[in-house]
PDB file with one MODEL, atoms N, CA, C and O in Angstrom:
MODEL        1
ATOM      1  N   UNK A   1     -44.796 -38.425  54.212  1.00  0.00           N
ATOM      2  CA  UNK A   1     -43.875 -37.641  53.427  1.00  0.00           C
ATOM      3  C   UNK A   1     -42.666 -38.462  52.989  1.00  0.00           C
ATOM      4  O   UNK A   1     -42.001 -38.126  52.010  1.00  0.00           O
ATOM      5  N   UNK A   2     -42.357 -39.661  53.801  1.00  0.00           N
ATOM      6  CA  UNK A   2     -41.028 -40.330  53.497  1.00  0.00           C
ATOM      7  C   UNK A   2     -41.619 -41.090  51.932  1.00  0.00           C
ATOM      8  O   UNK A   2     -40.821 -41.323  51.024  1.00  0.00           O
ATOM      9  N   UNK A   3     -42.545 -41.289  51.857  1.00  0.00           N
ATOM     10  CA  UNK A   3     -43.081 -41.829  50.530  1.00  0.00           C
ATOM     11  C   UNK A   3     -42.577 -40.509  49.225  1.00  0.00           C
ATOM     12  O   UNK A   3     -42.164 -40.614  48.070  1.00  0.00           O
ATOM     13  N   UNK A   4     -42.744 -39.833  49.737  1.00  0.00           N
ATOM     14  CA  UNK A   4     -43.075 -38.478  48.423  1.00  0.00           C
ATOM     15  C   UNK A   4     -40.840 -38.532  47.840  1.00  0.00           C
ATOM     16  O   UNK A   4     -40.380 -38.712  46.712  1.00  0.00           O
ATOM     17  N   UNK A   5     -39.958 -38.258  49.370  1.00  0.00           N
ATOM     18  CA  UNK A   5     -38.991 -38.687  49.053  1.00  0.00           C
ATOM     19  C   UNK A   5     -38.386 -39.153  48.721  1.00  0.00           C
ATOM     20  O   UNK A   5     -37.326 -38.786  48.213  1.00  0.00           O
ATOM     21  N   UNK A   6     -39.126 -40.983  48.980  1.00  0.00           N
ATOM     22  CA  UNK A   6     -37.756 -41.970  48.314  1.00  0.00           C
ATOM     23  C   UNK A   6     -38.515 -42.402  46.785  1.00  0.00           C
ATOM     24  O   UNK A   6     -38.137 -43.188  45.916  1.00  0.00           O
ATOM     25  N   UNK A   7     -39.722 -41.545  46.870  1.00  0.00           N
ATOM     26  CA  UNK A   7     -40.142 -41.954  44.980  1.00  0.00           C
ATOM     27  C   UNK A   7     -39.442 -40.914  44.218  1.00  0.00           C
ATOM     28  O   UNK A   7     -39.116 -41.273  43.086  1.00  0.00           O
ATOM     29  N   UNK A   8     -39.107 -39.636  44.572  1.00  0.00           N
ATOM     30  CA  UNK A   8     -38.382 -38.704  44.498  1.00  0.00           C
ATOM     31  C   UNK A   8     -36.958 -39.233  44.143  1.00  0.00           C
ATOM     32  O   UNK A   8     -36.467 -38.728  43.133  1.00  0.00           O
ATOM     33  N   UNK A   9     -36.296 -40.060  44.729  1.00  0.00           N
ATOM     34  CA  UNK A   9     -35.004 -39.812  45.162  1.00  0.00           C
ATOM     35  C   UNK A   9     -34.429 -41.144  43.823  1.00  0.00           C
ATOM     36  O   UNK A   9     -33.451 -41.168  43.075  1.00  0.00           O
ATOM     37  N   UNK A  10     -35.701 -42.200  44.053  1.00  0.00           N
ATOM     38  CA  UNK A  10     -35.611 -43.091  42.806  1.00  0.00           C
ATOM     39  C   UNK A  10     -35.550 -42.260  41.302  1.00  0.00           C
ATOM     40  O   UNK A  10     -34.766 -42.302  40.354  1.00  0.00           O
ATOM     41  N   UNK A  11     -36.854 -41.451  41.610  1.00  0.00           N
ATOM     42  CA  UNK A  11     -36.633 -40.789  39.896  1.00  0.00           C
ATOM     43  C   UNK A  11     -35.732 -39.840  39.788  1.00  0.00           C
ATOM     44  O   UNK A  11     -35.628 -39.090  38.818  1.00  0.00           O
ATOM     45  N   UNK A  12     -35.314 -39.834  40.386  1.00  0.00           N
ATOM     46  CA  UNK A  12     -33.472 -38.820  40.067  1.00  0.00           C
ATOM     47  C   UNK A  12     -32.176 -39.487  40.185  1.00  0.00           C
ATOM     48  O   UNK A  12     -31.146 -38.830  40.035  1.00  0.00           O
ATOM     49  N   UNK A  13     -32.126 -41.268  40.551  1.00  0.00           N
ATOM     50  CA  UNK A  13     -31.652 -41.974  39.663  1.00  0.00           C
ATOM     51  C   UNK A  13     -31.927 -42.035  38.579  1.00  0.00           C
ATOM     52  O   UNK A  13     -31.471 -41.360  37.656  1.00  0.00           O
ATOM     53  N   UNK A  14     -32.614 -42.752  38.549  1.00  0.00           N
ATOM     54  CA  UNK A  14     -32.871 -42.886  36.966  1.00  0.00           C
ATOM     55  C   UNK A  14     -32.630 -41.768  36.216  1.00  0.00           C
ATOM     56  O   UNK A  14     -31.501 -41.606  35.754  1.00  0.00           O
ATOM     57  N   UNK A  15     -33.587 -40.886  35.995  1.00  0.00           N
ATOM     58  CA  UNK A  15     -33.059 -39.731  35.438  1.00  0.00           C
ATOM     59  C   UNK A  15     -31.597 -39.434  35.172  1.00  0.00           C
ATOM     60  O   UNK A  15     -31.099 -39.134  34.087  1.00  0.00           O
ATOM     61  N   UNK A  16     -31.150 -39.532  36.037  1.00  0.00           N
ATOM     62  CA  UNK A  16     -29.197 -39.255  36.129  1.00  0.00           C
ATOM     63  C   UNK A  16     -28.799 -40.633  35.422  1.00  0.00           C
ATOM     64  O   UNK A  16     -27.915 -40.532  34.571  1.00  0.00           O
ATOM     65  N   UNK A  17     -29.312 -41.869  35.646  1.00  0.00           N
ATOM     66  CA  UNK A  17     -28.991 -42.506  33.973  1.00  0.00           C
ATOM     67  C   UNK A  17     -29.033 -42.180  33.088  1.00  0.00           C
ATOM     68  O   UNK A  17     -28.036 -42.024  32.383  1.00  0.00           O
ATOM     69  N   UNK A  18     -30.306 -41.914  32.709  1.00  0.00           N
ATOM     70  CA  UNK A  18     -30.751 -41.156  31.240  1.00  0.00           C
ATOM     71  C   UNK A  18     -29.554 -40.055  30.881  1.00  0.00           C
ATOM     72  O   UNK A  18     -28.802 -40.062  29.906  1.00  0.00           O
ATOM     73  N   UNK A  19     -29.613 -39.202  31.871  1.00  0.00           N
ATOM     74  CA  UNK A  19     -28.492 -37.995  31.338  1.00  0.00           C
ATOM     75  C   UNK A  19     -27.012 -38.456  30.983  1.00  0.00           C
ATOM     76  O   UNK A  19     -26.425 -37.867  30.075  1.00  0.00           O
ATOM     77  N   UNK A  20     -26.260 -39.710  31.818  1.00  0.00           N
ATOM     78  CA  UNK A  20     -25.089 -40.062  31.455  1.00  0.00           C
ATOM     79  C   UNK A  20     -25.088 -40.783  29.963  1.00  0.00           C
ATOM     80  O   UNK A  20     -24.209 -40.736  29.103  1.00  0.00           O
ATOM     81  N   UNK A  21     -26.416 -41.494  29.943  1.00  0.00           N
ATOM     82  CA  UNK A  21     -26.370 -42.203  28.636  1.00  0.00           C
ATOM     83  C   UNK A  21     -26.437 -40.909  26.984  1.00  0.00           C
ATOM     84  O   UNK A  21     -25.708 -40.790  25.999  1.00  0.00           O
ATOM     85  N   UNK A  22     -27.475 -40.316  27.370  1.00  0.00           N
ATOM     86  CA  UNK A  22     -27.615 -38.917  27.023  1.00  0.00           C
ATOM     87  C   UNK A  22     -26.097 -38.007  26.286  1.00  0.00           C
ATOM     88  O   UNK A  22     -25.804 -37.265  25.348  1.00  0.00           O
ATOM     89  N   UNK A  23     -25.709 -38.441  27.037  1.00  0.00           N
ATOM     90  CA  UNK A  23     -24.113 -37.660  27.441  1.00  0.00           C
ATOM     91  C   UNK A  23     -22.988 -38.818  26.339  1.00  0.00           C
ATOM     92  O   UNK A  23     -21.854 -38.541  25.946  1.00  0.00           O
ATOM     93  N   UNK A  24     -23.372 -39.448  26.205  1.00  0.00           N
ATOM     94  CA  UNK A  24     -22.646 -40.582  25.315  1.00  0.00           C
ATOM     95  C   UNK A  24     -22.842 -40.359  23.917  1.00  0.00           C
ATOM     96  O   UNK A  24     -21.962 -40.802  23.179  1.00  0.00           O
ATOM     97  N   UNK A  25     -24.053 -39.619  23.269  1.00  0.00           N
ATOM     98  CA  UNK A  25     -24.751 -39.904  22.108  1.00  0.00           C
ATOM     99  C   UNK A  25     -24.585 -38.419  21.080  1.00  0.00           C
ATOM    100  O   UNK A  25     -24.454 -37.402  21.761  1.00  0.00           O
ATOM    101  N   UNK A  26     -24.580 -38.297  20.264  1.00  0.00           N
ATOM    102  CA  UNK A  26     -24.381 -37.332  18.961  1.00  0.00           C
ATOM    103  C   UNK A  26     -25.152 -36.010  19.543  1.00  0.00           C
ATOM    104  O   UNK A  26     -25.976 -36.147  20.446  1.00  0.00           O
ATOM    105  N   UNK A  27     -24.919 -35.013  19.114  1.00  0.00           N
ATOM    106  CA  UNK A  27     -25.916 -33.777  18.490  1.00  0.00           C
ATOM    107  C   UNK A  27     -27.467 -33.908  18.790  1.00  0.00           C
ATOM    108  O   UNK A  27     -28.203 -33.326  19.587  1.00  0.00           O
ATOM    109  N   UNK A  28     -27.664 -34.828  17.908  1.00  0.00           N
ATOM    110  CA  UNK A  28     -28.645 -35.140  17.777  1.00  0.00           C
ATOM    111  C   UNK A  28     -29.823 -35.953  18.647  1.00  0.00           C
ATOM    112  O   UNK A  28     -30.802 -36.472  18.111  1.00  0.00           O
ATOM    113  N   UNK A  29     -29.572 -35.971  19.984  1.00  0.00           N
ATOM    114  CA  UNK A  29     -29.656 -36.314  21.002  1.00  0.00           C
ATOM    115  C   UNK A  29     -29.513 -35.037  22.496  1.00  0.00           C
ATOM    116  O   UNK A  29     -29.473 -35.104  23.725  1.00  0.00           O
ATOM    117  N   UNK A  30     -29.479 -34.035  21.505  1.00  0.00           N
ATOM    118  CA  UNK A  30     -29.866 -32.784  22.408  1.00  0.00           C
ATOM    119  C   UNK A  30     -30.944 -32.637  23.259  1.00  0.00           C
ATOM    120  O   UNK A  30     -31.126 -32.363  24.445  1.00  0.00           O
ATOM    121  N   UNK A  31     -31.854 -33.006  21.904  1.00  0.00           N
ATOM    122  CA  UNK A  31     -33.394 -33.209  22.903  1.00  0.00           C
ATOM    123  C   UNK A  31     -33.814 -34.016  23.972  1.00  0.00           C
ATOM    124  O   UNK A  31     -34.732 -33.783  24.759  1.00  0.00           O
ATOM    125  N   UNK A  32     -33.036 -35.019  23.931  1.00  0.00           N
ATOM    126  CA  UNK A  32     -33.742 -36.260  25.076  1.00  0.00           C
ATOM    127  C   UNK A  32     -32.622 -35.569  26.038  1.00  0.00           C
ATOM    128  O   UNK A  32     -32.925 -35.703  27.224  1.00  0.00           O
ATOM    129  N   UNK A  33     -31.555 -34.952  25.850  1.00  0.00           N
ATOM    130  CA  UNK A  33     -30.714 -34.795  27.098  1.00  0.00           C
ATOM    131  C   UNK A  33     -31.903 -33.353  27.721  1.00  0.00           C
ATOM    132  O   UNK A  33     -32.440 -33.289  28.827  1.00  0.00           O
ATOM    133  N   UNK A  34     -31.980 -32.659  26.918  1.00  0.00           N
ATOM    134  CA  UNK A  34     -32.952 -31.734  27.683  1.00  0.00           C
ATOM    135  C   UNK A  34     -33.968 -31.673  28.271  1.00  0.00           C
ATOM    136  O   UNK A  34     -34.486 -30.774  28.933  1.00  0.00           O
ATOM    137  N   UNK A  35     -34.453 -33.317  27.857  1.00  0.00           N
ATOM    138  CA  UNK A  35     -35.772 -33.718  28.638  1.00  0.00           C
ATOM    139  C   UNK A  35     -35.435 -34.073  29.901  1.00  0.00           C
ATOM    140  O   UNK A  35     -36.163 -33.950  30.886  1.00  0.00           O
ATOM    141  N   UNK A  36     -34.264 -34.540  29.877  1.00  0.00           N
ATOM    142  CA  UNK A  36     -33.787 -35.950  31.149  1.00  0.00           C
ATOM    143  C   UNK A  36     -33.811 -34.418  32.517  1.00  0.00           C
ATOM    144  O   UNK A  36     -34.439 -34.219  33.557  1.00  0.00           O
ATOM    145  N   UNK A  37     -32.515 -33.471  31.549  1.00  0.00           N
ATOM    146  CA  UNK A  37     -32.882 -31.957  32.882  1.00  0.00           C
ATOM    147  C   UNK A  37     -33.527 -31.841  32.858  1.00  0.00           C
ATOM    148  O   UNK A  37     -33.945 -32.160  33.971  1.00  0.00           O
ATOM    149  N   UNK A  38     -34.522 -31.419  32.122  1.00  0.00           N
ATOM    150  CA  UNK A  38     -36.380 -30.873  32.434  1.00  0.00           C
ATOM    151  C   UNK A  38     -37.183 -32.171  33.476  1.00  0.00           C
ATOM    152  O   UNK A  38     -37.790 -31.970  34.528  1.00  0.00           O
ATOM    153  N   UNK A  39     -36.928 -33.620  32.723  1.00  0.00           N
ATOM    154  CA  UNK A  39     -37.879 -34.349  33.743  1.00  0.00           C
ATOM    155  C   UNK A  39     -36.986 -34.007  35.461  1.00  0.00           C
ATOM    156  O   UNK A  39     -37.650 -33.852  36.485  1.00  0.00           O
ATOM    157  N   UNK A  40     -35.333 -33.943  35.451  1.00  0.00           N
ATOM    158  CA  UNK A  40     -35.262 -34.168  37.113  1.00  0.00           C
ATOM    159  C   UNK A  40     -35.018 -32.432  37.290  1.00  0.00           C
ATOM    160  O   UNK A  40     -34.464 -32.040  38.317  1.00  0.00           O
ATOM    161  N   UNK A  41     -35.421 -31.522  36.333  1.00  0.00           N
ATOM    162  CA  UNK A  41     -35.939 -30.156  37.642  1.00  0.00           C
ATOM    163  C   UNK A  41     -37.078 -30.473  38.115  1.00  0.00           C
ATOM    164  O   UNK A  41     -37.319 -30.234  39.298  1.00  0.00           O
ATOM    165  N   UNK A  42     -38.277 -31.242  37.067  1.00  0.00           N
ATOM    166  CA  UNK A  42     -39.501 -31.338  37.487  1.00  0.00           C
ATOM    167  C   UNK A  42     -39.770 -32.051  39.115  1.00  0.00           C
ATOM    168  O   UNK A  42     -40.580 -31.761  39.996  1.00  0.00           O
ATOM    169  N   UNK A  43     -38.467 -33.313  39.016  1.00  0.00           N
ATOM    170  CA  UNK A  43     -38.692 -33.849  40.192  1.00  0.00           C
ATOM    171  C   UNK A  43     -38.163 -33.209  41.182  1.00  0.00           C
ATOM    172  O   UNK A  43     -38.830 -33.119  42.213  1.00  0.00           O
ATOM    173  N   UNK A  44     -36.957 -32.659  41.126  1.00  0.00           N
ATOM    174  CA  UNK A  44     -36.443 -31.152  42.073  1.00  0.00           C
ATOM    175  C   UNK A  44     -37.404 -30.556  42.684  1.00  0.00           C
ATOM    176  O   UNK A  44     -37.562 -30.682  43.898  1.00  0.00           O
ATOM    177  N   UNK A  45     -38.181 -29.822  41.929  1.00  0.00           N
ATOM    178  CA  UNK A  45     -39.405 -28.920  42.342  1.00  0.00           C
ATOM    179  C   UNK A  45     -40.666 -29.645  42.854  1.00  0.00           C
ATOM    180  O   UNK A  45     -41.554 -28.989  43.399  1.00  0.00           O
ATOM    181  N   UNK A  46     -40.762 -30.876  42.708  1.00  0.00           N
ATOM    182  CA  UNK A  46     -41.611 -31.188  43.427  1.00  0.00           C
ATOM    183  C   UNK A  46     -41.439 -31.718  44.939  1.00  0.00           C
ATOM    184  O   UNK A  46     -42.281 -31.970  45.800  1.00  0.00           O
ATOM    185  N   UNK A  47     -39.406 -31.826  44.939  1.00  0.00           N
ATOM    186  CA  UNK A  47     -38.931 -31.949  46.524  1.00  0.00           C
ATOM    187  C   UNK A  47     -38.670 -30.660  46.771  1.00  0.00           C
ATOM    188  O   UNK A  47     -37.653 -30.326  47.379  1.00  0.00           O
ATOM    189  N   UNK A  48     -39.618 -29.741  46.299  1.00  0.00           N
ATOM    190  CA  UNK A  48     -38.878 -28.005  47.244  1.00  0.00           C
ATOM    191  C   UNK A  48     -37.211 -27.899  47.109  1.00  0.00           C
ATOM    192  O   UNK A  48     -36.707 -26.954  47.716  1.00  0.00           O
ATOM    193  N   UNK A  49     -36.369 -28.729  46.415  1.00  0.00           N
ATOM    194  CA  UNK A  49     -35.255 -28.642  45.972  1.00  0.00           C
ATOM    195  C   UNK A  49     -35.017 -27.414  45.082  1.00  0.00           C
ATOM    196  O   UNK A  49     -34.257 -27.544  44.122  1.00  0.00           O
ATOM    197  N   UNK A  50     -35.777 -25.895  45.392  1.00  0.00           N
ATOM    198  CA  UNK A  50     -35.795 -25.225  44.037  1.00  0.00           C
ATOM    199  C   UNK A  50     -34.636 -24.602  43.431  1.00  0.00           C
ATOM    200  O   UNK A  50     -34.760 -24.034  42.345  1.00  0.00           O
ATOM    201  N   UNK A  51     -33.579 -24.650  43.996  1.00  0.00           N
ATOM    202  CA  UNK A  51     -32.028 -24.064  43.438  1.00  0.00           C
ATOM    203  C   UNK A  51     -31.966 -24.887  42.667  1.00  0.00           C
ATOM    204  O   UNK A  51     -31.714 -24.223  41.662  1.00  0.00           O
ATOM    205  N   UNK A  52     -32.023 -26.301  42.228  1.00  0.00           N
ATOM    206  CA  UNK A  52     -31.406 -27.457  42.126  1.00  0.00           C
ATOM    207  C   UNK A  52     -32.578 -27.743  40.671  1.00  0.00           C
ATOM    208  O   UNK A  52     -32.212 -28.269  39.620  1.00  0.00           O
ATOM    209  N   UNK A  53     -33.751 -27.340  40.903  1.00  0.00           N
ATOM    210  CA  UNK A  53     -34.733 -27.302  39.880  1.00  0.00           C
ATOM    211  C   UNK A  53     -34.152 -26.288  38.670  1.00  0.00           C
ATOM    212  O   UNK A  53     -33.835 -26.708  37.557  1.00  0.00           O
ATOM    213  N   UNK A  54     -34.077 -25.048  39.032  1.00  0.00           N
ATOM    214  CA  UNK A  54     -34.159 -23.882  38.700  1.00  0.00           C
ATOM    215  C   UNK A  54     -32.520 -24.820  37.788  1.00  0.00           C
ATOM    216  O   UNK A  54     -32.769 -25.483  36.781  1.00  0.00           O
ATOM    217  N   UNK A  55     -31.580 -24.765  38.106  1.00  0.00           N
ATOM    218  CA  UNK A  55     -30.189 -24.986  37.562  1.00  0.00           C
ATOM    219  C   UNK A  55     -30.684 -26.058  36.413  1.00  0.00           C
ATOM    220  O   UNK A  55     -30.330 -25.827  35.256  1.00  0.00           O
ATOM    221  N   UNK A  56     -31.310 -26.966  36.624  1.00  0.00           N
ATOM    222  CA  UNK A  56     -32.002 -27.917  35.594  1.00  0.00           C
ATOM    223  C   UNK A  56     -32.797 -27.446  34.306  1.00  0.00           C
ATOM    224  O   UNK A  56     -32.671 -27.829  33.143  1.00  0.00           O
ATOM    225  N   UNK A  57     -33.554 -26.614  34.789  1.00  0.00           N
ATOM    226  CA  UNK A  57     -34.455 -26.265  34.063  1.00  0.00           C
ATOM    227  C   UNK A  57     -33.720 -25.217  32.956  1.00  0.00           C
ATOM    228  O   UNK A  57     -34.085 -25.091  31.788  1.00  0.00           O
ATOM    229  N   UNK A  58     -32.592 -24.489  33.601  1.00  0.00           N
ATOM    230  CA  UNK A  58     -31.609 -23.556  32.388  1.00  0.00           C
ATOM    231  C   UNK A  58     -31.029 -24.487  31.875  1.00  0.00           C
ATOM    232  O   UNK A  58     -31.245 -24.273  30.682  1.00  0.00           O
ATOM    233  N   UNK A  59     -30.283 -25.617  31.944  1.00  0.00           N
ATOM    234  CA  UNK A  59     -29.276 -26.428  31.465  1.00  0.00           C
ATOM    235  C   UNK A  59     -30.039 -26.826  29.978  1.00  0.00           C
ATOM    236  O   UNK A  59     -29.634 -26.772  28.817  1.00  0.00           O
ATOM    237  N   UNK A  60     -31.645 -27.349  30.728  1.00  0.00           N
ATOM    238  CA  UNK A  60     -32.457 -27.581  29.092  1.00  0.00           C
ATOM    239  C   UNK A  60     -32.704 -26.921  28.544  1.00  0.00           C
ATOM    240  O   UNK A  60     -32.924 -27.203  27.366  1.00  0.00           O
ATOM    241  N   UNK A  61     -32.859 -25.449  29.048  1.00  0.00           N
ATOM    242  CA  UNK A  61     -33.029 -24.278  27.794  1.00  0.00           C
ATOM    243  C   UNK A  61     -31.789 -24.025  26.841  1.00  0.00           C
ATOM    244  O   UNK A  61     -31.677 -23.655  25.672  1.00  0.00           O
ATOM    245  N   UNK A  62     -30.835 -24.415  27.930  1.00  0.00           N
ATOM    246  CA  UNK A  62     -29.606 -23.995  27.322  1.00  0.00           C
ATOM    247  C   UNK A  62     -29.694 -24.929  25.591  1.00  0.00           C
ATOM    248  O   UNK A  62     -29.462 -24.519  24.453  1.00  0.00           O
ATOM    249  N   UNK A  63     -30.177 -26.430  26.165  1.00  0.00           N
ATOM    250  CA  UNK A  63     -29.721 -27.165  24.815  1.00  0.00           C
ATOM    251  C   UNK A  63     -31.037 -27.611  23.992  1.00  0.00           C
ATOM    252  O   UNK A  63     -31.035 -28.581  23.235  1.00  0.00           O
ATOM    253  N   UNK A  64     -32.112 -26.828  24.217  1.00  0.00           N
ATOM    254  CA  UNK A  64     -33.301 -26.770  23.462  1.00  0.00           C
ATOM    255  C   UNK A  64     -33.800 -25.547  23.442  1.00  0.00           C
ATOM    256  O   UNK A  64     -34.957 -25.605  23.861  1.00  0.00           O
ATOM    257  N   UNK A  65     -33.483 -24.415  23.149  1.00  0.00           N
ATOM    258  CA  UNK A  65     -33.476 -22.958  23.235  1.00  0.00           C
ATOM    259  C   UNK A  65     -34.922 -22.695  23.033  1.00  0.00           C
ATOM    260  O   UNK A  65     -35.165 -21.539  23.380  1.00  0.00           O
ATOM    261  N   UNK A  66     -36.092 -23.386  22.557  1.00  0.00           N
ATOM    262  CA  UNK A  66     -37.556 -23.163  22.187  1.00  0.00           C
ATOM    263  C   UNK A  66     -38.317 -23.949  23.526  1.00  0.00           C
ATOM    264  O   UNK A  66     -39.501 -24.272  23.423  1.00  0.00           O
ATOM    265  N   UNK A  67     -37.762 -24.149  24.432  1.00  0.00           N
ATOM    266  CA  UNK A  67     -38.348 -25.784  25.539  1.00  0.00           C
ATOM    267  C   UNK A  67     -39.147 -24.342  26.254  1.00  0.00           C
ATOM    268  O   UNK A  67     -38.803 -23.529  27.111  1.00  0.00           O
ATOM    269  N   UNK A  68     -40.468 -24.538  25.342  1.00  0.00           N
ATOM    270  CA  UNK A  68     -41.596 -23.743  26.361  1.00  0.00           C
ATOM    271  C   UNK A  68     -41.446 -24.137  28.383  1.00  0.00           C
ATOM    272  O   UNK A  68     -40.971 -23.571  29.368  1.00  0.00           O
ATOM    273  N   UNK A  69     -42.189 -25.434  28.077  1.00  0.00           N
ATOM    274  CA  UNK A  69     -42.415 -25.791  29.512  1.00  0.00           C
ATOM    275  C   UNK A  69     -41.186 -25.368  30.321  1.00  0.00           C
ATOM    276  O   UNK A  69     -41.377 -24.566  31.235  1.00  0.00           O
ATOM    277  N   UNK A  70     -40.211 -25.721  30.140  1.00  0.00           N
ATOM    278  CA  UNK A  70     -39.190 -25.535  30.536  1.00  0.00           C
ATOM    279  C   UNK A  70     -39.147 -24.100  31.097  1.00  0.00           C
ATOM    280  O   UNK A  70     -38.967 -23.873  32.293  1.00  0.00           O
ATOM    281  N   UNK A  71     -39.311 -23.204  30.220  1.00  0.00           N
ATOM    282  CA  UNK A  71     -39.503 -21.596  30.498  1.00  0.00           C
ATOM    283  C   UNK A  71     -40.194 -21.526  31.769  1.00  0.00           C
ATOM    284  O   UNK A  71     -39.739 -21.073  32.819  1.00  0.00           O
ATOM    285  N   UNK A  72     -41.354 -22.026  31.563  1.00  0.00           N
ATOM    286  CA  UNK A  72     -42.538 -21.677  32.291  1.00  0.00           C
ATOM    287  C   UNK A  72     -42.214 -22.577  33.697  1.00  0.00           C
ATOM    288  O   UNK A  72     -42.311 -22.175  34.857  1.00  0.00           O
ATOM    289  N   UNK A  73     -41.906 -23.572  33.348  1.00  0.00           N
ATOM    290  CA  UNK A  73     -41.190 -24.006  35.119  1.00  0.00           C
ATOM    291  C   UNK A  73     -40.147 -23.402  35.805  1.00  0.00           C
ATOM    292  O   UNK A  73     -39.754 -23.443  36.971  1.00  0.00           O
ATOM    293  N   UNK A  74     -39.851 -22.922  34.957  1.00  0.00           N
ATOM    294  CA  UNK A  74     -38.532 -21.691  35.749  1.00  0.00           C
ATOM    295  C   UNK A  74     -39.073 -20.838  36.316  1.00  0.00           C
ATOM    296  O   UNK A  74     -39.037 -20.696  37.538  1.00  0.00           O
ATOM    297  N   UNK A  75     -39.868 -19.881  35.263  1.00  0.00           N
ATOM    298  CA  UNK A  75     -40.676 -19.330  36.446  1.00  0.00           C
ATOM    299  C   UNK A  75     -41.517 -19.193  37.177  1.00  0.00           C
ATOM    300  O   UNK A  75     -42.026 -18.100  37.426  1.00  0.00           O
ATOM    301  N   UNK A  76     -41.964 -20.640  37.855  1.00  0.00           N
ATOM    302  CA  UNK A  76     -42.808 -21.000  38.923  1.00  0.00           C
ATOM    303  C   UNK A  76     -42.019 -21.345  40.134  1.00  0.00           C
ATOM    304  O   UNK A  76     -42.203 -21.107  41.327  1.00  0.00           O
ATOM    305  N   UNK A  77     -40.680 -22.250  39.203  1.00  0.00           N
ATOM    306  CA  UNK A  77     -39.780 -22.264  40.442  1.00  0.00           C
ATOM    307  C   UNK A  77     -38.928 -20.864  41.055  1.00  0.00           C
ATOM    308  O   UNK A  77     -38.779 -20.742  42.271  1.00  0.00           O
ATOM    309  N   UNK A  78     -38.512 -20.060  40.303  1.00  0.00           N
ATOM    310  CA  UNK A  78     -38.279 -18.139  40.711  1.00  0.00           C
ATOM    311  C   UNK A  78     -39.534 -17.743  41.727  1.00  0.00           C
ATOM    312  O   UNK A  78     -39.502 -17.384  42.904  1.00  0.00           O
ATOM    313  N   UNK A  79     -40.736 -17.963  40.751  1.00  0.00           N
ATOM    314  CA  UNK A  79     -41.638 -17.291  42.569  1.00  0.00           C
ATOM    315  C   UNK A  79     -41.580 -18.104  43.672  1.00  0.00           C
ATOM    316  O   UNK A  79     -41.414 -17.758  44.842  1.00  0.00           O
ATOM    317  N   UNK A  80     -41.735 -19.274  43.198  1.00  0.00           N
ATOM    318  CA  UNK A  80     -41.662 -20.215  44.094  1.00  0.00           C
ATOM    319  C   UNK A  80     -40.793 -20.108  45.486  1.00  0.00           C
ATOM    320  O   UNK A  80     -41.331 -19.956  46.583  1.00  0.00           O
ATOM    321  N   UNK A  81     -39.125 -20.226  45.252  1.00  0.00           N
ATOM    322  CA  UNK A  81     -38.271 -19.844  46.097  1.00  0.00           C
ATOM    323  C   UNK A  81     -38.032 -17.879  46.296  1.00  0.00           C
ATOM    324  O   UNK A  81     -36.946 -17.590  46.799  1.00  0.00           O
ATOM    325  N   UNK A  82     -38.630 -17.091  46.064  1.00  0.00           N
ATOM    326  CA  UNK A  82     -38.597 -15.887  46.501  1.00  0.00           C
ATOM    327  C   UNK A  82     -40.164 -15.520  47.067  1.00  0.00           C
ATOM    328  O   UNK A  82     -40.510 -14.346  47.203  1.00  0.00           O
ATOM    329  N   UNK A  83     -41.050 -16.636  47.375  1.00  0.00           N
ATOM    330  CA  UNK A  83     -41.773 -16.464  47.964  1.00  0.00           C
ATOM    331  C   UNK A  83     -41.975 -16.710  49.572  1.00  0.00           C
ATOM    332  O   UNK A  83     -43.033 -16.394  50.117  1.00  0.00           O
TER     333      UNK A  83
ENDMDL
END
């Protein structure tokens, strides 16, 4: 399991690069910032981190208002943690 963590813990660096760089760039750069939350809820939820997923996964709806997947990982991560 310490494997599943620190590959985990790497891709949410990175990721959290992406988002600061993300965070630097125009409008038009909405989308890759909504990916960067969507890719680290994805990695959230795959550490049972699901508060932390779930907060990710709105942040990209918030700034891609059509982000299917996004939807749909929300609510896997909702049953998920009320299960």
């Amino acid at each position: 399991f310490w494997e599943v963590e620190l590959i985990g813990r790497l891709m949410l660096v990175n990721i959290g690069v992406k988002i600061r760089r993300a965070q630097n760039v125009s409008f038009a750069s909405n989308i890759l910032y909504a990916e960067a939350y969507y890719n680290r809820g994805v990695t959230y939820g795959k550490l049972y981190r699901l508060e932390e997923a779930i907060t990710d996964y709105k942040i990209a709806i918030s700034l891609k208002p059509d982000y299917e997947e996004a939807y749909s990982n929300l609510g896997v991560a909702f049953d998920e943690l009320n299960s």
